[in-house]
PDB file of C-alpha atoms in Angstrom:
ATOM      1  CA  MET A   1     -17.185   2.993   5.872  1.00  0.00           C
ATOM      2  CA  THR A   2     -13.502   3.468   5.127  1.00  0.00           C
ATOM      3  CA  ALA A   3     -11.373   1.651   2.580  1.00  0.00           C
ATOM      4  CA  PHE A   4      -7.641   2.250   2.765  1.00  0.00           C
ATOM      5  CA  ILE A   5      -5.049   1.540   0.148  1.00  0.00           C
ATOM      6  CA  PHE A   6      -2.445   0.482   2.691  1.00  0.00           C
ATOM      7  CA  ASP A   7       1.275  -0.281   2.894  1.00  0.00           C
ATOM      8  CA  THR A   8       3.957  -0.818   5.506  1.00  0.00           C
ATOM      9  CA  GLU A   9       7.732  -0.907   5.483  1.00  0.00           C
ATOM     10  CA  THR A  10       9.412  -3.054   8.123  1.00  0.00           C
ATOM     11  CA  HIS A  11      12.844  -3.152   9.719  1.00  0.00           C
ATOM     12  CA  LYS A  12      13.433  -6.719   8.471  1.00  0.00           C
ATOM     13  CA  LEU A  13      11.399  -9.419   6.772  1.00  0.00           C
ATOM     14  CA  HIS A  14       8.449 -10.080   9.090  1.00  0.00           C
ATOM     15  CA  GLY A  15       9.734  -7.353  11.399  1.00  0.00           C
ATOM     16  CA  ASP A  16       8.507  -4.243  13.173  1.00  0.00           C
ATOM     17  CA  ILE A  17       6.757  -1.516  11.187  1.00  0.00           C
ATOM     18  CA  ILE A  18       8.928   1.511  10.540  1.00  0.00           C
ATOM     19  CA  GLU A  19       6.679   3.298   8.039  1.00  0.00           C
ATOM     20  CA  VAL A  20       2.937   3.110   7.424  1.00  0.00           C
ATOM     21  CA  ALA A  21       0.903   4.846   4.746  1.00  0.00           C
ATOM     22  CA  ALA A  22      -2.775   4.841   3.880  1.00  0.00           C
ATOM     23  CA  MET A  23      -4.836   6.477   1.171  1.00  0.00           C
ATOM     24  CA  GLU A  24      -8.586   6.516   1.554  1.00  0.00           C
ATOM     25  CA  ALA A  25     -10.546   5.554  -1.575  1.00  0.00           C
ATOM     26  CA  CYS A  26     -14.165   4.809  -2.355  1.00  0.00           C
ATOM     27  CA  PHE A  27     -16.751   4.488  -5.090  1.00  0.00           C
ATOM     28  CA  TRP A  28     -18.311   7.821  -6.099  1.00  0.00           C
ATOM     29  CA  GLU A  29     -21.403   8.301  -8.238  1.00  0.00           C
ATOM     30  CA  LEU A  30     -20.387  10.545 -11.148  1.00  0.00           C
ATOM     31  CA  SER A  31     -22.654  11.235 -14.126  1.00  0.00           C
ATOM     32  CA  GLY A  32     -24.707   8.116 -13.423  1.00  0.00           C
ATOM     33  CA  ARG A  33     -21.591   5.942 -13.195  1.00  0.00           C
ATOM     34  CA  LYS A  34     -19.669   4.640 -10.206  1.00  0.00           C
ATOM     35  CA  GLU A  35     -15.972   5.542 -10.197  1.00  0.00           C
ATOM     36  CA  PHE A  36     -13.313   4.336  -7.745  1.00  0.00           C
ATOM     37  CA  LEU A  37     -11.470   7.471  -6.637  1.00  0.00           C
ATOM     38  CA  PRO A  38      -9.207   8.580  -3.806  1.00  0.00           C
ATOM     39  CA  THR A  39     -10.524  10.970  -1.192  1.00  0.00           C
ATOM     40  CA  MET A  40      -8.378  13.806   0.100  1.00  0.00           C
ATOM     41  CA  PHE A  41      -7.291  11.717   3.119  1.00  0.00           C
ATOM     42  CA  GLU A  42      -3.706  10.417   3.148  1.00  0.00           C
ATOM     43  CA  TYR A  43      -1.711   9.209   6.130  1.00  0.00           C
ATOM     44  CA  GLN A  44       2.002   8.540   6.460  1.00  0.00           C
ATOM     45  CA  LYS A  45       3.982   8.025   9.639  1.00  0.00           C
ATOM     46  CA  ARG A  46       7.287   6.510  10.707  1.00  0.00           C
ATOM     47  CA  PHE A  47       8.012   4.445  13.809  1.00  0.00           C
ATOM     48  CA  LYS A  48      11.060   3.231  15.706  1.00  0.00           C
ATOM     49  CA  PRO A  49      11.594  -0.562  15.665  1.00  0.00           C
ATOM     50  CA  SER A  50      12.725  -2.681  18.605  1.00  0.00           C
ATOM     51  CA  GLU A  51      16.155  -3.254  17.029  1.00  0.00           C
ATOM     52  CA  PRO A  52      18.279  -1.733  14.237  1.00  0.00           C
ATOM     53  CA  ILE A  53      17.082  -1.915  10.630  1.00  0.00           C
ATOM     54  CA  GLY A  54      18.501  -4.875   8.718  1.00  0.00           C
ATOM     55  CA  LEU A  55      20.696  -4.165   5.705  1.00  0.00           C
ATOM     56  CA  GLY A  56      18.414  -6.146   3.386  1.00  0.00           C
ATOM     57  CA  ALA A  57      15.387  -4.094   4.419  1.00  0.00           C
ATOM     58  CA  MET A  58      17.392  -0.871   4.257  1.00  0.00           C
ATOM     59  CA  ALA A  59      18.427  -1.711   0.684  1.00  0.00           C
ATOM     60  CA  VAL A  60      14.746  -2.036  -0.283  1.00  0.00           C
ATOM     61  CA  HIS A  61      13.153   1.046   1.302  1.00  0.00           C
ATOM     62  CA  HIS A  62      16.202   3.263   1.969  1.00  0.00           C
ATOM     63  CA  ILE A  63      15.071   4.123   5.486  1.00  0.00           C
ATOM     64  CA  VAL A  64      18.012   4.217   7.893  1.00  0.00           C
ATOM     65  CA  ASP A  65      18.064   4.096  11.693  1.00  0.00           C
ATOM     66  CA  GLU A  66      18.969   7.788  11.884  1.00  0.00           C
ATOM     67  CA  ASP A  67      15.665   8.640  10.157  1.00  0.00           C
ATOM     68  CA  LEU A  68      13.727   7.144  13.072  1.00  0.00           C
ATOM     69  CA  VAL A  69      15.523   8.578  16.117  1.00  0.00           C
ATOM     70  CA  LYS A  70      12.669  10.916  17.143  1.00  0.00           C
ATOM     71  CA  CYS A  71       9.837   8.626  16.011  1.00  0.00           C
ATOM     72  CA  PRO A  72       7.445   6.871  18.398  1.00  0.00           C
ATOM     73  CA  SER A  73       7.807   3.161  19.040  1.00  0.00           C
ATOM     74  CA  PHE A  74       6.188   0.852  16.479  1.00  0.00           C
ATOM     75  CA  THR A  75       3.910  -0.333  19.299  1.00  0.00           C
ATOM     76  CA  LYS A  76       2.238   3.115  19.266  1.00  0.00           C
ATOM     77  CA  PHE A  77       0.741   2.583  15.793  1.00  0.00           C
ATOM     78  CA  GLN A  78      -3.035   2.977  15.589  1.00  0.00           C
ATOM     79  CA  MET A  79      -5.302   3.011  12.558  1.00  0.00           C
ATOM     80  CA  PRO A  80      -5.678   6.619  11.408  1.00  0.00           C
ATOM     81  CA  LYS A  81      -9.480   6.253  11.341  1.00  0.00           C
ATOM     82  CA  ASP A  82     -11.833   4.187  13.518  1.00  0.00           C
ATOM     83  CA  ASP A  83     -14.257   2.916  10.874  1.00  0.00           C
ATOM     84  CA  VAL A  84     -11.852   0.979   8.625  1.00  0.00           C
ATOM     85  CA  LYS A  85     -13.730  -1.787   6.818  1.00  0.00           C
ATOM     86  CA  TYR A  86     -11.252  -2.651   4.033  1.00  0.00           C
ATOM     87  CA  LEU A  87      -7.476  -2.698   3.705  1.00  0.00           C
ATOM     88  CA  ILE A  88      -6.367  -2.929   0.080  1.00  0.00           C
ATOM     89  CA  GLY A  89      -2.733  -3.658  -0.658  1.00  0.00           C
ATOM     90  CA  HIS A  90      -0.187  -5.590  -2.641  1.00  0.00           C
ATOM     91  CA  ASN A  91       0.381  -8.734  -0.546  1.00  0.00           C
ATOM     92  CA  ILE A  92      -1.845  -7.130   2.110  1.00  0.00           C
ATOM     93  CA  ASP A  93      -1.553 -10.122   4.468  1.00  0.00           C
ATOM     94  CA  TYR A  94       2.085  -9.088   5.066  1.00  0.00           C
ATOM     95  CA  ASP A  95       1.000  -5.573   6.071  1.00  0.00           C
ATOM     96  CA  ILE A  96      -1.806  -6.839   8.295  1.00  0.00           C
ATOM     97  CA  ALA A  97       0.611  -9.199  10.064  1.00  0.00           C
ATOM     98  CA  ALA A  98       3.020  -6.280  10.569  1.00  0.00           C
ATOM     99  CA  ILE A  99       0.432  -4.048  12.243  1.00  0.00           C
ATOM    100  CA  ASN A 100      -0.828  -7.005  14.287  1.00  0.00           C
ATOM    101  CA  ARG A 101       2.752  -7.454  15.596  1.00  0.00           C
ATOM    102  CA  ALA A 102       2.601  -3.788  16.636  1.00  0.00           C
ATOM    103  CA  GLY A 103      -0.465  -4.583  18.740  1.00  0.00           C
ATOM    104  CA  THR A 104      -3.162  -3.205  16.430  1.00  0.00           C
ATOM    105  CA  GLU A 105      -6.196  -5.449  16.144  1.00  0.00           C
ATOM    106  CA  THR A 106      -7.586  -6.011  12.644  1.00  0.00           C
ATOM    107  CA  ASN A 107     -10.513  -8.340  13.362  1.00  0.00           C
ATOM    108  CA  GLY A 108     -13.500  -7.308  11.267  1.00  0.00           C
ATOM    109  CA  ILE A 109     -11.368  -5.583   8.630  1.00  0.00           C
ATOM    110  CA  LYS A 110     -11.608  -7.220   5.220  1.00  0.00           C
ATOM    111  CA  ALA A 111      -8.369  -7.643   3.269  1.00  0.00           C
ATOM    112  CA  ILE A 112      -8.242  -7.124  -0.500  1.00  0.00           C
ATOM    113  CA  CYS A 113      -4.998  -8.321  -2.077  1.00  0.00           C
ATOM    114  CA  THR A 114      -3.964  -6.723  -5.366  1.00  0.00           C
ATOM    115  CA  LEU A 115      -1.170  -9.279  -5.767  1.00  0.00           C
ATOM    116  CA  ALA A 116      -3.726 -12.110  -5.896  1.00  0.00           C
ATOM    117  CA  MET A 117      -5.945 -10.058  -8.207  1.00  0.00           C
ATOM    118  CA  ALA A 118      -3.043  -9.312 -10.575  1.00  0.00           C
ATOM    119  CA  ARG A 119      -1.972 -12.968 -10.701  1.00  0.00           C
ATOM    120  CA  TYR A 120      -5.549 -13.859 -11.646  1.00  0.00           C
ATOM    121  CA  MET A 121      -5.906 -11.049 -14.205  1.00  0.00           C
ATOM    122  CA  TRP A 122      -2.527 -11.452 -15.902  1.00  0.00           C
ATOM    123  CA  PRO A 123      -1.310 -15.007 -15.188  1.00  0.00           C
ATOM    124  CA  THR A 124       1.295 -15.000 -17.966  1.00  0.00           C
ATOM    125  CA  LEU A 125       3.232 -11.907 -16.844  1.00  0.00           C
ATOM    126  CA  GLU A 126       6.805 -12.746 -15.925  1.00  0.00           C
ATOM    127  CA  ALA A 127       6.537 -10.737 -12.677  1.00  0.00           C
ATOM    128  CA  HIS A 128       3.700  -9.626 -10.432  1.00  0.00           C
ATOM    129  CA  ASN A 129       5.582  -7.311  -8.094  1.00  0.00           C
ATOM    130  CA  LEU A 130       4.139  -3.825  -7.775  1.00  0.00           C
ATOM    131  CA  THR A 131       6.807  -2.109  -9.876  1.00  0.00           C
ATOM    132  CA  ALA A 132       6.468  -4.560 -12.773  1.00  0.00           C
ATOM    133  CA  LEU A 133       2.691  -4.193 -12.676  1.00  0.00           C
ATOM    134  CA  ALA A 134       2.999  -0.398 -12.708  1.00  0.00           C
ATOM    135  CA  TYR A 135       4.895  -0.655 -15.990  1.00  0.00           C
ATOM    136  CA  HIS A 136       2.406  -3.220 -17.315  1.00  0.00           C
ATOM    137  CA  ILE A 137      -0.640  -0.984 -16.808  1.00  0.00           C
ATOM    138  CA  SER A 138       1.142   2.223 -17.797  1.00  0.00           C
ATOM    139  CA  SER A 139       0.313   4.224 -20.898  1.00  0.00           C
ATOM    140  CA  ASP A 140       3.423   6.391 -20.358  1.00  0.00           C
ATOM    141  CA  ARG A 141       6.364   4.330 -19.120  1.00  0.00           C
ATOM    142  CA  LYS A 142       8.723   7.309 -18.827  1.00  0.00           C
ATOM    143  CA  ALA A 143       6.254   9.021 -16.487  1.00  0.00           C
ATOM    144  CA  THR A 144       5.818   5.744 -14.623  1.00  0.00           C
ATOM    145  CA  ARG A 145       9.591   5.488 -14.191  1.00  0.00           C
ATOM    146  CA  ARG A 146       9.676   9.015 -12.700  1.00  0.00           C
ATOM    147  CA  GLY A 147       6.881   8.090 -10.298  1.00  0.00           C
ATOM    148  CA  LEU A 148       8.572   4.872  -9.236  1.00  0.00           C
ATOM    149  CA  ARG A 149      11.882   6.484  -8.279  1.00  0.00           C
ATOM    150  CA  ASN A 150      10.584   6.510  -4.702  1.00  0.00           C
ATOM    151  CA  SER A 151       9.066   3.033  -4.847  1.00  0.00           C
ATOM    152  CA  HIS A 152       9.141   1.259  -1.527  1.00  0.00           C
ATOM    153  CA  SER A 153       8.242   4.428   0.261  1.00  0.00           C
ATOM    154  CA  ALA A 154       4.930   3.407   1.786  1.00  0.00           C
ATOM    155  CA  ILE A 155       2.958   6.347   0.339  1.00  0.00           C
ATOM    156  CA  THR A 156       4.395   5.844  -3.168  1.00  0.00           C
ATOM    157  CA  ASP A 157       3.467   2.172  -2.977  1.00  0.00           C
ATOM    158  CA  CYS A 158      -0.067   3.167  -1.919  1.00  0.00           C
ATOM    159  CA  LYS A 159      -0.401   5.461  -4.920  1.00  0.00           C
ATOM    160  CA  THR A 160       0.891   2.755  -7.271  1.00  0.00           C
ATOM    161  CA  THR A 161      -1.464   0.206  -5.692  1.00  0.00           C
ATOM    162  CA  PHE A 162      -4.370   2.613  -6.168  1.00  0.00           C
ATOM    163  CA  LEU A 163      -3.591   2.857  -9.899  1.00  0.00           C
ATOM    164  CA  LEU A 164      -3.416  -0.936 -10.102  1.00  0.00           C
ATOM    165  CA  VAL A 165      -6.706  -1.561  -8.297  1.00  0.00           C
ATOM    166  CA  ALA A 166      -8.437   1.185 -10.307  1.00  0.00           C
ATOM    167  CA  ARG A 167      -7.290  -0.500 -13.529  1.00  0.00           C
ATOM    168  CA  ILE A 168      -8.556  -3.894 -12.329  1.00  0.00           C
ATOM    169  CA  ILE A 169     -11.898  -2.337 -11.350  1.00  0.00           C
ATOM    170  CA  ARG A 170     -12.261  -0.761 -14.814  1.00  0.00           C
ATOM    171  CA  GLU A 171     -11.268  -3.925 -16.690  1.00  0.00           C
ATOM    172  CA  LYS A 172     -13.595  -6.143 -14.648  1.00  0.00           C
ATOM    173  CA  ASN A 173     -16.376  -3.530 -14.446  1.00  0.00           C
ATOM    174  CA  ILE A 174     -16.553  -3.809 -10.658  1.00  0.00           C
ATOM    175  CA  THR A 175     -19.026  -1.458  -9.008  1.00  0.00           C
TER     176      THR A 175
END
């Protein structure tokens, strides 16, 4: 069974995928205790959309059309592993819709949304976007700021999402 912390970047809101990243994570038995930890498997790949990247999207993820010239079409995306059972992400329904638009079937894959979990856990926070939550759970905000300089790169967002879900798991004692 595979669980991916998963993120996409798209060429416009509800557009074609232009970057996909996944980090495999699972529960490991360590010293009689289950811990949620990443495996060594990470995936990141870029794709060419069907039309130029919109300025609004470009301003978010800083991927420009010239970065994608030699990339395969977004319709060539396939899950990096066959046995994916869970996709975990911040507003994961957006990412699932994006890969569905690329032609990848996600029936049978369970979605776990860290945005919904964070809104439940911390309903009074003024913001629940991934960057704000990274600062909220941080014990070293200067280090967090350094790590977030590349936020909205799909792999950086996966790593931040992993930290968020690991914190939720610890606080709620999920095994």
